[in-house]
Amino acid sequence: MSSGQTLVMAEHDGTQLAASVYRSITAAQQFGQHVSVLVIGAGITQVAREAAMINGVQRVLQVDAVTLQHPSAEQISHIVLQMANAYEVLLAAHSSWSKNFLPRVAALLDVGMVSDVLHIIVPRTYQRSVYAGNLLSTVQSQDEQQVLTVHASKFKLASLSQTSAVIERLTVTGSPVPVRWISQTLNQSPRPPLASAKVVVSGGRALGSAERFEAVLAPLANQLQAAIGASRAAVDAGYAPNDLQVGQTGVVVAPALYIAVGISGAIQHTYGMKDSQVIVAINQDPEAPIFQMADYGLVGDLFSVIPALTAALSQANIN
Amino acid sequence: MNVLVAIKRVVDYNIKVRAKPDGSAVDIAGVKMSVNPFDENAIEAALQLKEQGVVSHITVVTIGPNSHQDSLRHALAMGADDALLIETDEVLQSLGVAKVLKQLVDTMQPQLVLLGKQAIDDDAGQTGQMLAALLNYPQATYASHIEINGLEATVVREIDGGTETIAIHLPAVITADLRLNEPRFVKLPQLMLARKKQINTVPLASLDLDTRQRLIQLRVEEPPPRAAGIMVDSVDALVSQLIKHEGIFA
């Protein structure tokens, strides 16, 4: 392994880089090394050119082949491993894309991987969250080579450059264990996806039934163009499907506005939403723990409060 | 077909964890421990495959001190056929766990290895992928649906913003996401029966693997607390507070 070089693996949709790539470049620069960006796909010249225009990128490596239209974790890690020895640091923004293949790379390099880094304190020493963000852990890697994903929102967007970095096209030999790609379905729901929604309206057991869960929360969510979430208690009671569960054992969210309706505030739920910018709690029980973490608390009967709130927001023309 | 399910014993999801006062570690002394919830999804997936007649035998394994037997007994009570404890007082990280599991798979030759997508304590989410890589097996992570026909598994995977469907050849590694199933509740009589079952124990040291920690924890701390909020007494008061915040509406 030669030292002094950092490789950023860049996620894209075939035509455009993910915004998180710009943030991962900022993270990569903190190692103070030459930064190369790897783009993998089919017909991705445009993506490679975009990457070459990011400030701080010295070189773009383009691996472009028709067989890489929907690259598997096996294919991506196979490609990365062919070049990995040239890099001291291998880095990507944390996402379902990167966390699928990067642990494979780390294992075959015999390196312990660091997931979802919040801060690079100094090279090889990182802060990351554990227990769904309830605790912050500072860890020091003992490995020569560093393999990590970074929590993109903690790093600034890299700016655009006036000049393009060099783009090298690479071919890869051999083929990994095969995986047959069948299809991809992106959420067609009129509501935004829970994990990335700007506003989330969540319901708890106090909603009382699946019918009332929908009838009470949907108009408010529609008004606010919000995603609907649920507490584990509401899911366990059968009021909402499991994929709406917000919490340590469900989806971790950090929207601009989180409205907790009839949710008491069990630890496992609050772990999953405590990083929301503004938290509103509406609950009949003034002693509910959720009020301790809410920016705004309203004690009342949700069956009258929520329709009134929906109407008031509509009147105030907030959507 | 034989299945190996790897599980981790973690602090129960209902417990609020704290850092030790000196910030050296997470304080888990005397705290209730449970099977990692996503690993329960993995056990449930194995049980359902057995009920479909696809799977004939389910072995569940964990790594840790003798106290970790309770997690294995929980899995036995759910319906696993046998249980294995790789006994050690060391705390293994993902890479070390993957190496141990690889050696077990090499010996036991299961057609399928099931794990949770991540543990709710360290939130690393690496072990399944590392294991698949070390075995040179195909992987399907974040599974929300699994269908097995002969030696092919068709898996719906949760990805950012939707799902992806892939087909992989067995033997393979699959990691379970929350939507995969609802783990069954264990009833007391089943737990009592599971207490009597034999748990096979193998000392970690006898496997002769490099399982040292690659990440040394220097410090654990609690994030800064949220500033105290205010109580409002009406919907109108709430709305007039909310509209003072810029940019919180979609």
PDB file of N, CA, C and O in Angstrom, chain A residues 74 96 99-100 104 110 113 115 128 131-132 134 136-138 140 142-143 180 182-183 185 187 198 232 242-243 248-249 268 274 276-277 295-297 318, chain B residues 13 17 99 120-124 126 129 139 141-142 152 160-165 167 178-179 214 216-219 221 223 226 230 232 243 245 247 249:
ATOM      1  N   GLU A  74     -21.036  -6.956  -5.073  1.00  0.00           N
ATOM      2  CA  GLU A  74     -19.944  -7.848  -5.448  1.00  0.00           C
ATOM      3  C   GLU A  74     -19.112  -7.215  -6.563  1.00  0.00           C
ATOM      4  O   GLU A  74     -17.872  -7.248  -6.534  1.00  0.00           O
ATOM      5  N   SER A  96     -27.375   3.615   1.707  1.00  0.00           N
ATOM      6  CA  SER A  96     -27.636   2.186   1.473  1.00  0.00           C
ATOM      7  C   SER A  96     -26.768   1.659   0.340  1.00  0.00           C
ATOM      8  O   SER A  96     -26.506   0.466   0.253  1.00  0.00           O
ATOM      9  N   LYS A  99     -22.916   1.357   2.130  1.00  0.00           N
ATOM     10  CA  LYS A  99     -22.787   0.387   3.220  1.00  0.00           C
ATOM     11  C   LYS A  99     -23.067  -1.025   2.734  1.00  0.00           C
ATOM     12  O   LYS A  99     -22.822  -1.983   3.457  1.00  0.00           O
ATOM     13  N   ASN A 100     -23.501  -1.159   1.508  1.00  0.00           N
ATOM     14  CA  ASN A 100     -23.688  -2.489   0.929  1.00  0.00           C
ATOM     15  C   ASN A 100     -22.356  -3.106   0.487  1.00  0.00           C
ATOM     16  O   ASN A 100     -22.138  -4.290   0.659  1.00  0.00           O
ATOM     17  N   ARG A 104     -17.424  -5.167   2.490  1.00  0.00           N
ATOM     18  CA  ARG A 104     -16.789  -6.256   1.728  1.00  0.00           C
ATOM     19  C   ARG A 104     -15.345  -5.885   1.417  1.00  0.00           C
ATOM     20  O   ARG A 104     -14.433  -6.707   1.542  1.00  0.00           O
ATOM     21  N   ASP A 110      -8.559  -6.814   5.125  1.00  0.00           N
ATOM     22  CA  ASP A 110      -8.302  -7.089   6.547  1.00  0.00           C
ATOM     23  C   ASP A 110      -8.191  -5.787   7.349  1.00  0.00           C
ATOM     24  O   ASP A 110      -7.276  -5.593   8.145  1.00  0.00           O
ATOM     25  N   MET A 113     -13.587  -1.465   9.561  1.00  0.00           N
ATOM     26  CA  MET A 113     -14.218  -0.298   8.932  1.00  0.00           C
ATOM     27  C   MET A 113     -14.873   0.602   9.983  1.00  0.00           C
ATOM     28  O   MET A 113     -15.354   0.121  11.012  1.00  0.00           O
ATOM     29  N   SER A 115     -17.994   3.113  10.427  1.00  0.00           N
ATOM     30  CA  SER A 115     -19.253   3.458   9.762  1.00  0.00           C
ATOM     31  C   SER A 115     -19.774   4.808  10.216  1.00  0.00           C
ATOM     32  O   SER A 115     -19.788   5.108  11.409  1.00  0.00           O
ATOM     33  N   ARG A 128     -18.151   9.045  16.096  1.00  0.00           N
ATOM     34  CA  ARG A 128     -19.340   8.484  15.451  1.00  0.00           C
ATOM     35  C   ARG A 128     -20.406   8.257  16.505  1.00  0.00           C
ATOM     36  O   ARG A 128     -20.109   8.215  17.704  1.00  0.00           O
ATOM     37  N   TYR A 131     -25.725   3.578  19.569  1.00  0.00           N
ATOM     38  CA  TYR A 131     -27.054   3.549  20.182  1.00  0.00           C
ATOM     39  C   TYR A 131     -27.966   4.601  19.533  1.00  0.00           C
ATOM     40  O   TYR A 131     -28.586   5.417  20.205  1.00  0.00           O
ATOM     41  N   ALA A 132     -28.003   4.559  18.206  1.00  0.00           N
ATOM     42  CA  ALA A 132     -28.888   5.426  17.418  1.00  0.00           C
ATOM     43  C   ALA A 132     -28.712   6.901  17.767  1.00  0.00           C
ATOM     44  O   ALA A 132     -29.662   7.674  17.745  1.00  0.00           O
ATOM     45  N   ASN A 134     -27.700   8.171  20.640  1.00  0.00           N
ATOM     46  CA  ASN A 134     -27.847   8.532  22.045  1.00  0.00           C
ATOM     47  C   ASN A 134     -26.495   8.776  22.710  1.00  0.00           C
ATOM     48  O   ASN A 134     -26.408   9.510  23.696  1.00  0.00           O
ATOM     49  N   LEU A 136     -22.103   9.413  21.819  1.00  0.00           N
ATOM     50  CA  LEU A 136     -21.077   9.693  20.825  1.00  0.00           C
ATOM     51  C   LEU A 136     -19.808   8.960  21.240  1.00  0.00           C
ATOM     52  O   LEU A 136     -19.376   9.062  22.394  1.00  0.00           O
ATOM     53  N   SER A 137     -19.243   8.232  20.320  1.00  0.00           N
ATOM     54  CA  SER A 137     -18.063   7.426  20.609  1.00  0.00           C
ATOM     55  C   SER A 137     -16.892   7.947  19.784  1.00  0.00           C
ATOM     56  O   SER A 137     -17.025   8.155  18.582  1.00  0.00           O
ATOM     57  N   THR A 138     -15.758   8.149  20.448  1.00  0.00           N
ATOM     58  CA  THR A 138     -14.547   8.544  19.729  1.00  0.00           C
ATOM     59  C   THR A 138     -13.664   7.310  19.624  1.00  0.00           C
ATOM     60  O   THR A 138     -13.341   6.688  20.633  1.00  0.00           O
ATOM     61  N   GLN A 140     -10.274   5.224  17.678  1.00  0.00           N
ATOM     62  CA  GLN A 140      -9.019   5.357  16.948  1.00  0.00           C
ATOM     63  C   GLN A 140      -8.756   4.057  16.203  1.00  0.00           C
ATOM     64  O   GLN A 140      -8.734   2.988  16.801  1.00  0.00           O
ATOM     65  N   GLN A 142      -6.715   1.220  14.377  1.00  0.00           N
ATOM     66  CA  GLN A 142      -5.383   0.641  14.539  1.00  0.00           C
ATOM     67  C   GLN A 142      -4.790   0.177  13.210  1.00  0.00           C
ATOM     68  O   GLN A 142      -3.701  -0.358  13.169  1.00  0.00           O
ATOM     69  N   ASP A 143      -5.557   0.345  12.138  1.00  0.00           N
ATOM     70  CA  ASP A 143      -5.116  -0.165  10.841  1.00  0.00           C
ATOM     71  C   ASP A 143      -4.323   0.890  10.069  1.00  0.00           C
ATOM     72  O   ASP A 143      -4.560   2.091  10.206  1.00  0.00           O
ATOM     73  N   ARG A 180     -28.016 -11.520  -9.971  1.00  0.00           N
ATOM     74  CA  ARG A 180     -28.914 -11.120 -11.050  1.00  0.00           C
ATOM     75  C   ARG A 180     -29.819  -9.998 -10.558  1.00  0.00           C
ATOM     76  O   ARG A 180     -30.570 -10.172  -9.613  1.00  0.00           O
ATOM     77  N   ILE A 182     -32.941  -7.712 -10.830  1.00  0.00           N
ATOM     78  CA  ILE A 182     -34.267  -7.916 -11.426  1.00  0.00           C
ATOM     79  C   ILE A 182     -34.997  -6.590 -11.624  1.00  0.00           C
ATOM     80  O   ILE A 182     -35.441  -6.277 -12.722  1.00  0.00           O
ATOM     81  N   SER A 183     -35.112  -5.810 -10.568  1.00  0.00           N
ATOM     82  CA  SER A 183     -35.881  -4.567 -10.715  1.00  0.00           C
ATOM     83  C   SER A 183     -35.582  -3.615  -9.572  1.00  0.00           C
ATOM     84  O   SER A 183     -35.003  -3.992  -8.557  1.00  0.00           O
ATOM     85  N   THR A 185     -37.772  -0.412  -7.483  1.00  0.00           N
ATOM     86  CA  THR A 185     -39.039   0.301  -7.335  1.00  0.00           C
ATOM     87  C   THR A 185     -38.809   1.476  -6.411  1.00  0.00           C
ATOM     88  O   THR A 185     -38.476   1.279  -5.243  1.00  0.00           O
ATOM     89  N   ASN A 187     -40.188   4.731  -4.320  1.00  0.00           N
ATOM     90  CA  ASN A 187     -41.462   5.035  -3.665  1.00  0.00           C
ATOM     91  C   ASN A 187     -42.326   5.940  -4.530  1.00  0.00           C
ATOM     92  O   ASN A 187     -41.899   7.003  -4.935  1.00  0.00           O
ATOM     93  N   LYS A 198     -38.998  16.371   5.079  1.00  0.00           N
ATOM     94  CA  LYS A 198     -38.715  17.612   5.799  1.00  0.00           C
ATOM     95  C   LYS A 198     -39.632  17.755   7.010  1.00  0.00           C
ATOM     96  O   LYS A 198     -39.279  18.379   8.019  1.00  0.00           O
ATOM     97  N   ARG A 232     -43.272   2.537  18.061  1.00  0.00           N
ATOM     98  CA  ARG A 232     -43.272   1.074  18.081  1.00  0.00           C
ATOM     99  C   ARG A 232     -44.543   0.538  18.728  1.00  0.00           C
ATOM    100  O   ARG A 232     -45.100  -0.475  18.304  1.00  0.00           O
ATOM    101  N   ASN A 242     -45.017  -1.793   9.923  1.00  0.00           N
ATOM    102  CA  ASN A 242     -43.699  -1.745  10.533  1.00  0.00           C
ATOM    103  C   ASN A 242     -42.767  -0.726   9.882  1.00  0.00           C
ATOM    104  O   ASN A 242     -41.911  -0.131  10.537  1.00  0.00           O
ATOM    105  N   ASP A 243     -42.932  -0.511   8.568  1.00  0.00           N
ATOM    106  CA  ASP A 243     -41.988   0.378   7.892  1.00  0.00           C
ATOM    107  C   ASP A 243     -42.224   1.846   8.243  1.00  0.00           C
ATOM    108  O   ASP A 243     -41.454   2.708   7.854  1.00  0.00           O
ATOM    109  N   GLN A 248     -35.168   3.514  17.351  1.00  0.00           N
ATOM    110  CA  GLN A 248     -33.920   2.765  17.315  1.00  0.00           C
ATOM    111  C   GLN A 248     -34.088   1.470  16.534  1.00  0.00           C
ATOM    112  O   GLN A 248     -33.168   1.011  15.877  1.00  0.00           O
ATOM    113  N   THR A 249     -35.267   0.851  16.628  1.00  0.00           N
ATOM    114  CA  THR A 249     -35.503  -0.399  15.916  1.00  0.00           C
ATOM    115  C   THR A 249     -36.293  -0.155  14.628  1.00  0.00           C
ATOM    116  O   THR A 249     -36.854  -1.075  14.056  1.00  0.00           O
ATOM    117  N   GLN A 268     -36.767   4.145  23.038  1.00  0.00           N
ATOM    118  CA  GLN A 268     -36.435   3.634  21.700  1.00  0.00           C
ATOM    119  C   GLN A 268     -37.043   4.516  20.618  1.00  0.00           C
ATOM    120  O   GLN A 268     -36.519   4.617  19.524  1.00  0.00           O
ATOM    121  N   LYS A 274     -34.735  12.400  17.957  1.00  0.00           N
ATOM    122  CA  LYS A 274     -34.274  13.494  18.817  1.00  0.00           C
ATOM    123  C   LYS A 274     -33.448  14.537  18.073  1.00  0.00           C
ATOM    124  O   LYS A 274     -33.243  15.626  18.585  1.00  0.00           O
ATOM    125  N   SER A 276     -34.352  15.950  15.367  1.00  0.00           N
ATOM    126  CA  SER A 276     -35.242  16.819  14.594  1.00  0.00           C
ATOM    127  C   SER A 276     -35.002  18.267  15.010  1.00  0.00           C
ATOM    128  O   SER A 276     -34.710  18.564  16.169  1.00  0.00           O
ATOM    129  N   GLN A 277     -35.168  19.170  14.045  1.00  0.00           N
ATOM    130  CA  GLN A 277     -34.892  20.576  14.340  1.00  0.00           C
ATOM    131  C   GLN A 277     -35.912  21.148  15.324  1.00  0.00           C
ATOM    132  O   GLN A 277     -35.545  21.723  16.339  1.00  0.00           O
ATOM    133  N   ASP A 295     -39.913  20.992  21.786  1.00  0.00           N
ATOM    134  CA  ASP A 295     -39.771  22.449  21.787  1.00  0.00           C
ATOM    135  C   ASP A 295     -41.101  23.100  22.134  1.00  0.00           C
ATOM    136  O   ASP A 295     -41.152  24.129  22.794  1.00  0.00           O
ATOM    137  N   TYR A 296     -42.193  22.466  21.645  1.00  0.00           N
ATOM    138  CA  TYR A 296     -43.532  22.958  21.959  1.00  0.00           C
ATOM    139  C   TYR A 296     -44.385  21.776  22.378  1.00  0.00           C
ATOM    140  O   TYR A 296     -44.468  20.774  21.675  1.00  0.00           O
ATOM    141  N   GLY A 297     -45.013  21.916  23.543  1.00  0.00           N
ATOM    142  CA  GLY A 297     -45.887  20.864  24.038  1.00  0.00           C
ATOM    143  C   GLY A 297     -47.299  21.385  24.181  1.00  0.00           C
ATOM    144  O   GLY A 297     -47.514  22.541  24.568  1.00  0.00           O
ATOM    145  N   ILE A 318     -50.330  27.428   5.506  1.00  0.00           N
ATOM    146  CA  ILE A 318     -49.041  26.753   5.658  1.00  0.00           C
ATOM    147  C   ILE A 318     -49.139  25.369   5.050  1.00  0.00           C
ATOM    148  O   ILE A 318     -49.946  24.548   5.466  1.00  0.00           O
TER     149      ILE A 318
ATOM    150  N   TYR B  13     -33.792  -2.614  23.810  1.00  0.00           N
ATOM    151  CA  TYR B  13     -34.124  -1.343  23.159  1.00  0.00           C
ATOM    152  C   TYR B  13     -34.955  -0.410  24.029  1.00  0.00           C
ATOM    153  O   TYR B  13     -35.119   0.755  23.691  1.00  0.00           O
ATOM    154  N   VAL B  17     -29.297   4.072  27.617  1.00  0.00           N
ATOM    155  CA  VAL B  17     -27.900   3.812  27.961  1.00  0.00           C
ATOM    156  C   VAL B  17     -27.196   5.116  28.306  1.00  0.00           C
ATOM    157  O   VAL B  17     -27.569   6.190  27.827  1.00  0.00           O
ATOM    158  N   LYS B  99     -14.884 -13.166  10.770  1.00  0.00           N
ATOM    159  CA  LYS B  99     -13.875 -14.227  10.650  1.00  0.00           C
ATOM    160  C   LYS B  99     -14.309 -15.492  11.383  1.00  0.00           C
ATOM    161  O   LYS B  99     -14.113 -16.613  10.892  1.00  0.00           O
ATOM    162  N   ILE B 120     -28.089  -2.783  17.207  1.00  0.00           N
ATOM    163  CA  ILE B 120     -28.551  -1.469  17.670  1.00  0.00           C
ATOM    164  C   ILE B 120     -27.639  -0.869  18.729  1.00  0.00           C
ATOM    165  O   ILE B 120     -27.932   0.188  19.274  1.00  0.00           O
ATOM    166  N   ASP B 121     -26.527  -1.535  19.041  1.00  0.00           N
ATOM    167  CA  ASP B 121     -25.584  -0.900  19.982  1.00  0.00           C
ATOM    168  C   ASP B 121     -24.507  -0.109  19.230  1.00  0.00           C
ATOM    169  O   ASP B 121     -24.445   1.103  19.337  1.00  0.00           O
ATOM    170  N   ASP B 122     -23.701  -0.797  18.407  1.00  0.00           N
ATOM    171  CA  ASP B 122     -22.648  -0.043  17.728  1.00  0.00           C
ATOM    172  C   ASP B 122     -23.066   0.507  16.366  1.00  0.00           C
ATOM    173  O   ASP B 122     -22.332   1.296  15.757  1.00  0.00           O
ATOM    174  N   ASP B 123     -24.239   0.088  15.877  1.00  0.00           N
ATOM    175  CA  ASP B 123     -24.776   0.623  14.612  1.00  0.00           C
ATOM    176  C   ASP B 123     -23.781   0.555  13.451  1.00  0.00           C
ATOM    177  O   ASP B 123     -23.801   1.402  12.560  1.00  0.00           O
ATOM    178  N   ALA B 124     -22.926  -0.464  13.442  1.00  0.00           N
ATOM    179  CA  ALA B 124     -21.917  -0.539  12.378  1.00  0.00           C
ATOM    180  C   ALA B 124     -22.512  -1.060  11.071  1.00  0.00           C
ATOM    181  O   ALA B 124     -22.232  -0.531   9.998  1.00  0.00           O
ATOM    182  N   GLN B 126     -21.987  -3.997   9.410  1.00  0.00           N
ATOM    183  CA  GLN B 126     -20.917  -4.493   8.531  1.00  0.00           C
ATOM    184  C   GLN B 126     -20.806  -6.009   8.458  1.00  0.00           C
ATOM    185  O   GLN B 126     -20.306  -6.546   7.466  1.00  0.00           O
ATOM    186  N   GLN B 129     -21.992  -8.304   5.340  1.00  0.00           N
ATOM    187  CA  GLN B 129     -21.254  -8.041   4.112  1.00  0.00           C
ATOM    188  C   GLN B 129     -19.811  -8.561   4.224  1.00  0.00           C
ATOM    189  O   GLN B 129     -19.255  -9.105   3.268  1.00  0.00           O
ATOM    190  N   GLN B 139     -24.347 -11.811  -1.615  1.00  0.00           N
ATOM    191  CA  GLN B 139     -25.044 -11.267  -0.450  1.00  0.00           C
ATOM    192  C   GLN B 139     -26.325 -10.567  -0.890  1.00  0.00           C
ATOM    193  O   GLN B 139     -26.432 -10.084  -2.017  1.00  0.00           O
ATOM    194  N   THR B 141     -28.404  -7.735   1.266  1.00  0.00           N
ATOM    195  CA  THR B 141     -28.534  -7.025   2.536  1.00  0.00           C
ATOM    196  C   THR B 141     -29.874  -6.303   2.599  1.00  0.00           C
ATOM    197  O   THR B 141     -30.518  -6.065   1.578  1.00  0.00           O
ATOM    198  N   TYR B 142     -30.294  -5.949   3.807  1.00  0.00           N
ATOM    199  CA  TYR B 142     -31.518  -5.173   4.047  1.00  0.00           C
ATOM    200  C   TYR B 142     -32.740  -5.842   3.421  1.00  0.00           C
ATOM    201  O   TYR B 142     -33.560  -5.190   2.774  1.00  0.00           O
ATOM    202  N   GLU B 152     -31.839 -20.871  -5.720  1.00  0.00           N
ATOM    203  CA  GLU B 152     -31.844 -19.433  -5.983  1.00  0.00           C
ATOM    204  C   GLU B 152     -32.733 -18.716  -4.975  1.00  0.00           C
ATOM    205  O   GLU B 152     -33.865 -19.133  -4.728  1.00  0.00           O
ATOM    206  N   ASP B 160     -32.250   3.286  -0.279  1.00  0.00           N
ATOM    207  CA  ASP B 160     -32.696   4.655  -0.032  1.00  0.00           C
ATOM    208  C   ASP B 160     -33.764   5.014  -1.063  1.00  0.00           C
ATOM    209  O   ASP B 160     -33.521   4.935  -2.261  1.00  0.00           O
ATOM    210  N   GLY B 161     -34.942   5.370  -0.590  1.00  0.00           N
ATOM    211  CA  GLY B 161     -35.994   5.816  -1.506  1.00  0.00           C
ATOM    212  C   GLY B 161     -36.803   4.723  -2.167  1.00  0.00           C
ATOM    213  O   GLY B 161     -37.630   5.015  -3.022  1.00  0.00           O
ATOM    214  N   GLY B 162     -36.612   3.467  -1.806  1.00  0.00           N
ATOM    215  CA  GLY B 162     -37.418   2.421  -2.424  1.00  0.00           C
ATOM    216  C   GLY B 162     -36.882   1.035  -2.162  1.00  0.00           C
ATOM    217  O   GLY B 162     -36.308   0.773  -1.101  1.00  0.00           O
ATOM    218  N   THR B 163     -37.109   0.150  -3.121  1.00  0.00           N
ATOM    219  CA  THR B 163     -36.625  -1.218  -2.974  1.00  0.00           C
ATOM    220  C   THR B 163     -35.962  -1.675  -4.270  1.00  0.00           C
ATOM    221  O   THR B 163     -36.189  -1.103  -5.335  1.00  0.00           O
ATOM    222  N   GLU B 164     -35.151  -2.724  -4.136  1.00  0.00           N
ATOM    223  CA  GLU B 164     -34.493  -3.335  -5.282  1.00  0.00           C
ATOM    224  C   GLU B 164     -34.696  -4.839  -5.147  1.00  0.00           C
ATOM    225  O   GLU B 164     -34.657  -5.361  -4.037  1.00  0.00           O
ATOM    226  N   THR B 165     -34.927  -5.511  -6.263  1.00  0.00           N
ATOM    227  CA  THR B 165     -35.076  -6.964  -6.215  1.00  0.00           C
ATOM    228  C   THR B 165     -33.903  -7.607  -6.943  1.00  0.00           C
ATOM    229  O   THR B 165     -33.590  -7.228  -8.074  1.00  0.00           O
ATOM    230  N   ALA B 167     -31.632 -11.539  -7.502  1.00  0.00           N
ATOM    231  CA  ALA B 167     -31.617 -12.992  -7.325  1.00  0.00           C
ATOM    232  C   ALA B 167     -30.175 -13.429  -7.140  1.00  0.00           C
ATOM    233  O   ALA B 167     -29.285 -12.995  -7.873  1.00  0.00           O
ATOM    234  N   LEU B 178     -36.108  -4.567   8.988  1.00  0.00           N
ATOM    235  CA  LEU B 178     -37.276  -4.569   9.861  1.00  0.00           C
ATOM    236  C   LEU B 178     -38.544  -5.092   9.185  1.00  0.00           C
ATOM    237  O   LEU B 178     -39.351  -5.779   9.794  1.00  0.00           O
ATOM    238  N   ARG B 179     -38.728  -4.750   7.916  1.00  0.00           N
ATOM    239  CA  ARG B 179     -39.973  -5.102   7.238  1.00  0.00           C
ATOM    240  C   ARG B 179     -40.065  -6.561   6.856  1.00  0.00           C
ATOM    241  O   ARG B 179     -41.094  -6.989   6.340  1.00  0.00           O
ATOM    242  N   ARG B 214      -9.931  -3.563  16.016  1.00  0.00           N
ATOM    243  CA  ARG B 214      -9.255  -2.652  15.112  1.00  0.00           C
ATOM    244  C   ARG B 214      -9.591  -1.197  15.423  1.00  0.00           C
ATOM    245  O   ARG B 214      -8.933  -0.289  14.944  1.00  0.00           O
ATOM    246  N   ILE B 216     -10.088   1.259  18.624  1.00  0.00           N
ATOM    247  CA  ILE B 216      -9.983   1.410  20.070  1.00  0.00           C
ATOM    248  C   ILE B 216     -10.857   2.589  20.473  1.00  0.00           C
ATOM    249  O   ILE B 216     -10.734   3.688  19.912  1.00  0.00           O
ATOM    250  N   GLN B 217     -11.749   2.343  21.432  1.00  0.00           N
ATOM    251  CA  GLN B 217     -12.631   3.427  21.861  1.00  0.00           C
ATOM    252  C   GLN B 217     -11.885   4.314  22.845  1.00  0.00           C
ATOM    253  O   GLN B 217     -11.445   3.861  23.896  1.00  0.00           O
ATOM    254  N   LEU B 218     -11.749   5.594  22.520  1.00  0.00           N
ATOM    255  CA  LEU B 218     -11.014   6.517  23.381  1.00  0.00           C
ATOM    256  C   LEU B 218     -11.945   7.175  24.395  1.00  0.00           C
ATOM    257  O   LEU B 218     -11.536   7.516  25.496  1.00  0.00           O
ATOM    258  N   ARG B 219     -13.224   7.365  23.997  1.00  0.00           N
ATOM    259  CA  ARG B 219     -14.105   8.178  24.828  1.00  0.00           C
ATOM    260  C   ARG B 219     -15.543   7.921  24.405  1.00  0.00           C
ATOM    261  O   ARG B 219     -15.824   7.715  23.230  1.00  0.00           O
ATOM    262  N   GLU B 221     -19.371   9.790  25.148  1.00  0.00           N
ATOM    263  CA  GLU B 221     -20.019  10.917  25.826  1.00  0.00           C
ATOM    264  C   GLU B 221     -21.452  11.057  25.339  1.00  0.00           C
ATOM    265  O   GLU B 221     -21.814  10.526  24.289  1.00  0.00           O
ATOM    266  N   PRO B 223     -24.452  13.301  23.814  1.00  0.00           N
ATOM    267  CA  PRO B 223     -24.535  14.518  23.004  1.00  0.00           C
ATOM    268  C   PRO B 223     -25.141  15.655  23.820  1.00  0.00           C
ATOM    269  O   PRO B 223     -25.835  15.401  24.816  1.00  0.00           O
ATOM    270  N   ARG B 226     -31.005  18.787  24.447  1.00  0.00           N
ATOM    271  CA  ARG B 226     -31.847  19.786  23.779  1.00  0.00           C
ATOM    272  C   ARG B 226     -32.206  20.880  24.773  1.00  0.00           C
ATOM    273  O   ARG B 226     -32.412  20.619  25.955  1.00  0.00           O
ATOM    274  N   ILE B 230     -41.194  24.890  25.506  1.00  0.00           N
ATOM    275  CA  ILE B 230     -42.270  25.572  26.222  1.00  0.00           C
ATOM    276  C   ILE B 230     -43.591  24.840  26.001  1.00  0.00           C
ATOM    277  O   ILE B 230     -43.775  24.154  25.002  1.00  0.00           O
ATOM    278  N   VAL B 232     -47.566  25.187  25.315  1.00  0.00           N
ATOM    279  CA  VAL B 232     -48.549  26.144  24.812  1.00  0.00           C
ATOM    280  C   VAL B 232     -49.931  25.660  25.232  1.00  0.00           C
ATOM    281  O   VAL B 232     -50.119  24.476  25.520  1.00  0.00           O
ATOM    282  N   ILE B 243     -44.908  29.352  13.183  1.00  0.00           N
ATOM    283  CA  ILE B 243     -44.637  30.204  12.012  1.00  0.00           C
ATOM    284  C   ILE B 243     -43.462  31.168  12.253  1.00  0.00           C
ATOM    285  O   ILE B 243     -42.945  31.758  11.317  1.00  0.00           O
ATOM    286  N   HIS B 245     -40.605  30.031  13.130  1.00  0.00           N
ATOM    287  CA  HIS B 245     -39.424  29.304  12.657  1.00  0.00           C
ATOM    288  C   HIS B 245     -39.376  29.368  11.142  1.00  0.00           C
ATOM    289  O   HIS B 245     -40.346  29.029  10.470  1.00  0.00           O
ATOM    290  N   GLY B 247     -38.361  28.094   7.547  1.00  0.00           N
ATOM    291  CA  GLY B 247     -37.901  26.928   6.796  1.00  0.00           C
ATOM    292  C   GLY B 247     -38.211  25.583   7.410  1.00  0.00           C
ATOM    293  O   GLY B 247     -37.570  24.595   7.077  1.00  0.00           O
ATOM    294  N   PHE B 249     -41.274  24.233   7.249  1.00  0.00           N
ATOM    295  CA  PHE B 249     -42.357  23.605   6.490  1.00  0.00           C
ATOM    296  C   PHE B 249     -41.862  23.188   5.118  1.00  0.00           C
ATOM    297  O   PHE B 249     -40.961  23.801   4.561  1.00  0.00           O
TER     298      PHE B 249
END
